[in-house]
PDB file of C-alpha atoms in Angstrom:
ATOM      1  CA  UNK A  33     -97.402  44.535 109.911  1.00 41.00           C
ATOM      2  CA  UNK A  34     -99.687  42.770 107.420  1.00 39.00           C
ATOM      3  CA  UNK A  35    -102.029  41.997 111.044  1.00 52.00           C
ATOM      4  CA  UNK A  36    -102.477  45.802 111.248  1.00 59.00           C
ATOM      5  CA  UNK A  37    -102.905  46.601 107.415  1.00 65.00           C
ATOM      6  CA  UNK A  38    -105.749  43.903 107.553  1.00 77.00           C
ATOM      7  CA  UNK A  39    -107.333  45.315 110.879  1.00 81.00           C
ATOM      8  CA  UNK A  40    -106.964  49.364 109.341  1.00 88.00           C
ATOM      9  CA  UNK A  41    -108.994  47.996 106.199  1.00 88.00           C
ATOM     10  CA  UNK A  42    -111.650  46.267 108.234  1.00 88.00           C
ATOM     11  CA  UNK A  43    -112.393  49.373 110.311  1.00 89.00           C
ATOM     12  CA  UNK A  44    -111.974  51.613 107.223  1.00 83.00           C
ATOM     13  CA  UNK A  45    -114.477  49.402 105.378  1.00 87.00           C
ATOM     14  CA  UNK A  46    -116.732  49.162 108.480  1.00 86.00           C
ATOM     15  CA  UNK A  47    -117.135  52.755 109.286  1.00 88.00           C
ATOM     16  CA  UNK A  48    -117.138  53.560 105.615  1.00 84.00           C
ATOM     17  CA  UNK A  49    -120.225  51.840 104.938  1.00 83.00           C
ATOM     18  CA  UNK A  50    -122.371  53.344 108.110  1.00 81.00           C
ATOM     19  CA  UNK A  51    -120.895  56.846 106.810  1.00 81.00           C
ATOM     20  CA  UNK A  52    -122.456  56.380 103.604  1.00 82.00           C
ATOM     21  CA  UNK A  53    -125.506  55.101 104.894  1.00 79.00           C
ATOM     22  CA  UNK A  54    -125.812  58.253 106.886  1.00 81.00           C
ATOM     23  CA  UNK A  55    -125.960  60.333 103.939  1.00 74.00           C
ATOM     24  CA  UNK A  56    -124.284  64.361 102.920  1.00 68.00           C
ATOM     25  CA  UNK A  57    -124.821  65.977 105.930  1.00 76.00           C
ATOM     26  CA  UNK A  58    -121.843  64.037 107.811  1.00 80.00           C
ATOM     27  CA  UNK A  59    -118.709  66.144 108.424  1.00 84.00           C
ATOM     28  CA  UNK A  60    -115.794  65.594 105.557  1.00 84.00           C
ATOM     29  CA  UNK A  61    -112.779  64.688 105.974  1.00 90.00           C
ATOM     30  CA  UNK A  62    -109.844  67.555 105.416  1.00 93.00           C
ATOM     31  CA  UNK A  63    -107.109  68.738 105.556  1.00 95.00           C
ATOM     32  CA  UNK A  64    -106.709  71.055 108.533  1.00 95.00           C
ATOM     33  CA  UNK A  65    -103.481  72.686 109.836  1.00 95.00           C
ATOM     34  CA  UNK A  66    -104.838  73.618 112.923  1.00 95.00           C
ATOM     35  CA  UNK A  67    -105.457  70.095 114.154  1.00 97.00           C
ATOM     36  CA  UNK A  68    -102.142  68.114 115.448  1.00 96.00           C
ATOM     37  CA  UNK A  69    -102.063  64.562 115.569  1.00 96.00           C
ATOM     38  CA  UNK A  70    -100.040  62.444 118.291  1.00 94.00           C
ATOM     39  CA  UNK A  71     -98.444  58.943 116.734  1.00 93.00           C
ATOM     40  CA  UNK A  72    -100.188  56.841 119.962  1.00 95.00           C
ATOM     41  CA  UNK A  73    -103.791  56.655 120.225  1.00 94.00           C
ATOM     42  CA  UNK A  74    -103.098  58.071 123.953  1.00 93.00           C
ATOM     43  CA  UNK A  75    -101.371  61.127 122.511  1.00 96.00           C
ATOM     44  CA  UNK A  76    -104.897  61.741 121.064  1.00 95.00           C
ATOM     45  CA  UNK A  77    -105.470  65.505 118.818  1.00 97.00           C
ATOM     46  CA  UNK A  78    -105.059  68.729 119.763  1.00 97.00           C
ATOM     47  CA  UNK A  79    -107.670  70.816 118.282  1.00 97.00           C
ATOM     48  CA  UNK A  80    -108.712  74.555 117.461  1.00 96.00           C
ATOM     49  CA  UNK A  81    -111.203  76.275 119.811  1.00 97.00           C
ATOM     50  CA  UNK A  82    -113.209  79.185 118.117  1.00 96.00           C
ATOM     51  CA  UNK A  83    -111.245  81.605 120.235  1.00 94.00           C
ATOM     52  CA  UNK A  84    -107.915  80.442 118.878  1.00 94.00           C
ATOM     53  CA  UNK A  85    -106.783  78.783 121.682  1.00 95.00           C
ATOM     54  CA  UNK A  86    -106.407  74.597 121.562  1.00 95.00           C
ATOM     55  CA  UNK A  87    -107.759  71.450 123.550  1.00 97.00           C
ATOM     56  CA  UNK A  88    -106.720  68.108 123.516  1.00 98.00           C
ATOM     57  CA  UNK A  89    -108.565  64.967 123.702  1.00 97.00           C
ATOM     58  CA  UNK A  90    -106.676  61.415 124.349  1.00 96.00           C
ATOM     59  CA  UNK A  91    -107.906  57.974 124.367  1.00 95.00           C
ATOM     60  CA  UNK A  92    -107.943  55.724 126.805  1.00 95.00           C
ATOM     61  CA  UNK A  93    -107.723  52.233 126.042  1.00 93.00           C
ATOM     62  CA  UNK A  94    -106.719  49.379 126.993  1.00 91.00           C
ATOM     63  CA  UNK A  95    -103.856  49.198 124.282  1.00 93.00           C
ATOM     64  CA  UNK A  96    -103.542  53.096 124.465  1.00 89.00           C
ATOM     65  CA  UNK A  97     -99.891  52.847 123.365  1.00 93.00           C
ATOM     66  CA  UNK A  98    -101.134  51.667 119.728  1.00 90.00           C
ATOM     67  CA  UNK A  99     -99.092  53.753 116.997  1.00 93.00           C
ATOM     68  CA  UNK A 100    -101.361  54.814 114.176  1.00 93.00           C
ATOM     69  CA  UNK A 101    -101.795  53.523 111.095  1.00 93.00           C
ATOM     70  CA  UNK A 102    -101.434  56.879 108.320  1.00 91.00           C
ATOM     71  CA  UNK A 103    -103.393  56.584 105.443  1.00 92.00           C
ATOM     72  CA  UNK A 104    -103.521  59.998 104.552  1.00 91.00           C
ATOM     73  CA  UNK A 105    -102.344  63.244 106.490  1.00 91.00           C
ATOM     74  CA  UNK A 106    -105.783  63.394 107.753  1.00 94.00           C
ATOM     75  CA  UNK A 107    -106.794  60.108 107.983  1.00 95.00           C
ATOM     76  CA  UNK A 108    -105.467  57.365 110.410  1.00 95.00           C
ATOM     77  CA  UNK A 109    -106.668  54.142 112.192  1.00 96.00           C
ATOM     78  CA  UNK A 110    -105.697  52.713 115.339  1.00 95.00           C
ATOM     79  CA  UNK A 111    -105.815  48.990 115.066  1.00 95.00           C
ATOM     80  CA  UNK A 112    -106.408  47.463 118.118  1.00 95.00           C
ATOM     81  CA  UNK A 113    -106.893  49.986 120.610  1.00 96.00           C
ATOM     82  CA  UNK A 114    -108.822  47.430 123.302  1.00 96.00           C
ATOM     83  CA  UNK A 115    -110.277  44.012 122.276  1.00 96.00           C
ATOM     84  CA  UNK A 116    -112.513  44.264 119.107  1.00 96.00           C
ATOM     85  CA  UNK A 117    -112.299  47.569 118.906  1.00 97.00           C
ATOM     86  CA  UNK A 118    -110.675  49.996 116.116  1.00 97.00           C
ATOM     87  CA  UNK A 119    -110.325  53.976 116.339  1.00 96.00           C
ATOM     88  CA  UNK A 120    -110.571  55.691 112.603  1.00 96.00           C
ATOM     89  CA  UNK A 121    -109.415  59.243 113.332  1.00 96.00           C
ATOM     90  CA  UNK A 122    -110.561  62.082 111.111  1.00 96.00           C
ATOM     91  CA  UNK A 123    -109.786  65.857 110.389  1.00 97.00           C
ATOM     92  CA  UNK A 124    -112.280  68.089 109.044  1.00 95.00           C
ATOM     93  CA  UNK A 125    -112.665  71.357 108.566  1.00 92.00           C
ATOM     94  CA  UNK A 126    -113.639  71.696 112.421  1.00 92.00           C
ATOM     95  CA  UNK A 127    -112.107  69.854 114.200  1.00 96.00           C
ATOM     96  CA  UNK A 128    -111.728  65.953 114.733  1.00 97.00           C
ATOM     97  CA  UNK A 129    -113.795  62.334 114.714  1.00 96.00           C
ATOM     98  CA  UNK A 130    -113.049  59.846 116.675  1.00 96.00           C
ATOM     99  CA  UNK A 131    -115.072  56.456 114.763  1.00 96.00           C
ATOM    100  CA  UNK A 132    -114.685  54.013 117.080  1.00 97.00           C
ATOM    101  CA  UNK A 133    -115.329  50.471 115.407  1.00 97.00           C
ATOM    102  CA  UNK A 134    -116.465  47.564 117.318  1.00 98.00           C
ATOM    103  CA  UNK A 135    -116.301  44.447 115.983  1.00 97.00           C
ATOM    104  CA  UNK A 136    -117.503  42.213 118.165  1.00 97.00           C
ATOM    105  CA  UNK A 137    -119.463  41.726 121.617  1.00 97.00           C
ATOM    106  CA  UNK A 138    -116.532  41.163 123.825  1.00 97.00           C
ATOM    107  CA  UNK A 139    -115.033  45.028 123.249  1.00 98.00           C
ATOM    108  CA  UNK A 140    -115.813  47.144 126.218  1.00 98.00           C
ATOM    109  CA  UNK A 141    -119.320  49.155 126.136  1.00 98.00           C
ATOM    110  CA  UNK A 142    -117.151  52.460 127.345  1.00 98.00           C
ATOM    111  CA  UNK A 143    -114.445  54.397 126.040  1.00 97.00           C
ATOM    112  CA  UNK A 144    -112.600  57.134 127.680  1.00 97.00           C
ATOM    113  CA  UNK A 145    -111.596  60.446 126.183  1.00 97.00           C
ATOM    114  CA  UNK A 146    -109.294  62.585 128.815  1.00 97.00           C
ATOM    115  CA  UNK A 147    -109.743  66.418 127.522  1.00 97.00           C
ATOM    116  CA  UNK A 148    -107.586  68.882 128.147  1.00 97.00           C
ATOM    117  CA  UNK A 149    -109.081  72.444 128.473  1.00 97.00           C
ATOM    118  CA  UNK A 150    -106.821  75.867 128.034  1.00 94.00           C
ATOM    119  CA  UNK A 151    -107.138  78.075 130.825  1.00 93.00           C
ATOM    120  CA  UNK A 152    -110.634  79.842 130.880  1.00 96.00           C
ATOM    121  CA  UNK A 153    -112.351  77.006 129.001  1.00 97.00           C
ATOM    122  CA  UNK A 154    -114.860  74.293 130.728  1.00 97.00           C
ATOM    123  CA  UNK A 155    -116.980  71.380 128.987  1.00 97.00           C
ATOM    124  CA  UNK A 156    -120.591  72.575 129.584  1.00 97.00           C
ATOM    125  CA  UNK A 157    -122.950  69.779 129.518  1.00 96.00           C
ATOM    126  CA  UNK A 158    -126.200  70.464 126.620  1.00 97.00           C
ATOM    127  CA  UNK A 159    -129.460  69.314 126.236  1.00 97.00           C
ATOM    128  CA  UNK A 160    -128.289  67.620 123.093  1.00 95.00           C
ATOM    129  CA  UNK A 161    -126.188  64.671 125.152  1.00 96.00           C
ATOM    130  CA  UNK A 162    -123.127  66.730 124.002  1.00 97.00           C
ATOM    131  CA  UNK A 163    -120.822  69.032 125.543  1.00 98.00           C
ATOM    132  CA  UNK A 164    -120.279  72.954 124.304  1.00 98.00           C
ATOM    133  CA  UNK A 165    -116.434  74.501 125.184  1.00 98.00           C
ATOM    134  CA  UNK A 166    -117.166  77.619 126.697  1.00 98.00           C
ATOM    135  CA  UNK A 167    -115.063  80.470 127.286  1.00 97.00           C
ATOM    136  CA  UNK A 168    -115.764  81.330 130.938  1.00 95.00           C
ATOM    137  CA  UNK A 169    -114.831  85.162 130.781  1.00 93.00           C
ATOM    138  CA  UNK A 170    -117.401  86.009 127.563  1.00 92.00           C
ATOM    139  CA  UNK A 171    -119.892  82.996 128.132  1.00 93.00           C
ATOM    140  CA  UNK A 172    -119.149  81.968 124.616  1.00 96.00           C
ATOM    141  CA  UNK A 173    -119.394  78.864 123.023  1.00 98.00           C
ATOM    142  CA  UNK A 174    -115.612  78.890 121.321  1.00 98.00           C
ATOM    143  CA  UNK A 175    -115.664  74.362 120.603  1.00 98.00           C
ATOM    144  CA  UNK A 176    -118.312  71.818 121.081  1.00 98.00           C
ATOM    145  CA  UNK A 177    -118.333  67.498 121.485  1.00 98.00           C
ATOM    146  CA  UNK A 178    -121.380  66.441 119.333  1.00 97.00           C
ATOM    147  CA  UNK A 179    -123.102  63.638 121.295  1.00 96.00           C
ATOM    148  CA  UNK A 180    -122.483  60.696 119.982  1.00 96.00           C
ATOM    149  CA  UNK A 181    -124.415  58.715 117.384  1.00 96.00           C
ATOM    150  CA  UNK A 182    -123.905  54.786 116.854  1.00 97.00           C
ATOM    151  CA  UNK A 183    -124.828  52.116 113.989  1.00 97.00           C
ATOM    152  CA  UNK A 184    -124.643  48.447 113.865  1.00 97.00           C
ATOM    153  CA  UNK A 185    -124.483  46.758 109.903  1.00 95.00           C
ATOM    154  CA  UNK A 186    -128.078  46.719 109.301  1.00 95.00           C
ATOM    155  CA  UNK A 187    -127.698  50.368 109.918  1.00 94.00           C
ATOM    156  CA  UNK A 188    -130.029  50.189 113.218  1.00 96.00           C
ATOM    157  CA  UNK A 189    -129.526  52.740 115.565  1.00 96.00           C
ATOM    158  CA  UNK A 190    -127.151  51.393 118.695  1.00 98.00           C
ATOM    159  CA  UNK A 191    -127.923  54.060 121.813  1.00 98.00           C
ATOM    160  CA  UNK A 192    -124.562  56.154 122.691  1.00 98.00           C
ATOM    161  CA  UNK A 193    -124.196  58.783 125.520  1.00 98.00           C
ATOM    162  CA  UNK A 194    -121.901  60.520 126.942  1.00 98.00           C
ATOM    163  CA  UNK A 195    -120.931  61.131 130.991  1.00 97.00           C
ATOM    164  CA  UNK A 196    -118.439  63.352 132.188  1.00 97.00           C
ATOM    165  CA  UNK A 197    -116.027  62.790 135.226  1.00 95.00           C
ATOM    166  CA  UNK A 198    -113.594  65.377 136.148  1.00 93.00           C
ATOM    167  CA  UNK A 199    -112.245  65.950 133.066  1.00 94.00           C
ATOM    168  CA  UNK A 200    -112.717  62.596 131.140  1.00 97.00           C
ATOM    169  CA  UNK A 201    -115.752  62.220 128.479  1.00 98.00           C
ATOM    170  CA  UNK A 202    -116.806  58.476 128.624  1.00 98.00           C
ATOM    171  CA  UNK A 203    -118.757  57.310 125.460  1.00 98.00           C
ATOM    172  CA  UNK A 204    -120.891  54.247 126.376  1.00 98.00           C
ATOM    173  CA  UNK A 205    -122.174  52.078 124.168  1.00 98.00           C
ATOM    174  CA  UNK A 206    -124.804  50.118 124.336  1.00 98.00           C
ATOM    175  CA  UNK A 207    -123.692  47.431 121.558  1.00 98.00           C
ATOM    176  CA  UNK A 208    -124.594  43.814 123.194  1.00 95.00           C
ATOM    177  CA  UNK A 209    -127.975  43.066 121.071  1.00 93.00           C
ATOM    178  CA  UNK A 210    -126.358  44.739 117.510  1.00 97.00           C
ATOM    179  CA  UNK A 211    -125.306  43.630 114.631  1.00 97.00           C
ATOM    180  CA  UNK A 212    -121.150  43.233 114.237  1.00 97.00           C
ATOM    181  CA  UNK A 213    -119.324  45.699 113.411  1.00 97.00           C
ATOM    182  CA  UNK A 214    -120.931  48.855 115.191  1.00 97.00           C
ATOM    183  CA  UNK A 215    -119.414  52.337 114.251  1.00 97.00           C
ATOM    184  CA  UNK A 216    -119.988  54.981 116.913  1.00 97.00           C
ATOM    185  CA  UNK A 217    -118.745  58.722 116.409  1.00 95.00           C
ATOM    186  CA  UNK A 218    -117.656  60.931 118.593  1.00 94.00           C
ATOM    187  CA  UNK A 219    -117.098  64.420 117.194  1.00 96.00           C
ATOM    188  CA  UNK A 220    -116.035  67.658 117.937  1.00 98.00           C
ATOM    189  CA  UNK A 221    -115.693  70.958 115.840  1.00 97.00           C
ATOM    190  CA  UNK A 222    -114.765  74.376 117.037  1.00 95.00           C
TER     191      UNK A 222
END
């Protein structure tokens, strides 16, 4: 237990100190009772579409079965979801953020994200490097998956994408020449 405590305060600190270094305009975390959290990283978060309806996006990782560490109702870390890596999971006010915290170059450069999609919705690829949910019937953009952003310590830019198979989002990373620990953030708000 005291492994895990350690390992949830090294990611918190880790991902922390990027967030900051970011500056205000960086979703909050809050309390939200629309978003659901599973106890396993792979029973991921169901989240709140625009429309009212809900998706849900796992993680899948090599130690997918790892119970979360609660900090707070909307705060919880997932210590040692593959090798060197850390998840710090996030509510906010729309939706979810999946800070992924590498901590060394032998954690994988890809990280897979299975979404679920209500009936009607699809994942709509953007300009951006993200993905909008949109409501096939009206056209509408109801959710959308941010693209990703990464940081290494010296808070140098790390490249992060996104690509899309079936219905998995893979975030890849691009973390071999960066300094230890690199935070990258996947994030999604209806």
């Amino acid at each position: 237990m005291r492994h895990a405590q350690d390992g949830a305060a090294a990611a918190m600190s880790a991902a922390s100190r990027i967030l900051v270094a970011r500056g205000k305009n960086e979703p909050q975390e809050v309390e939200n009772p629309d978003v659901a959290w599973g106890q396993r990283a792979r029973d991921g978060v169901w989240v709140p579409t625009k429309d009212g309806q809900r998706i849900h996006f796992g993680v899948d990782t090599a130690a997918a079965d790892t119970p979360a560490q609660m900090l707070r109702p909307t705060l919880r870390v997932f210590v040692g979801v593959d090798v060197d890596t850390d998840i710090v999971a996030q509510t906010t006010a729309g939706g979810v953020r999946l800070l992924t915290v590498i901590h060394g170059p032998g954690a994988p450069a890809e990280f897979r994200f299975p979404v679920s999609l209500a009936d009607g919705l699809v994942l709509e690829s953007m300009p951006s490097g993200g993905y909008d949910v949109v409501h096939l019937r009206y056209g509408a953009t109801v959710g959308r998956l941010y693209n990703p952003w990464a940081s290494d310590s010296m808070f140098r830019q790390v490249k992060a994408d996104y690509a899309l198979d079936g219905s998995v989002v893979t975030m890849r990373v691009q973390h071999a020449d960066a300094y230890y620990p690199v935070v990258a953030d996947p994030h999604y708000a209806r």
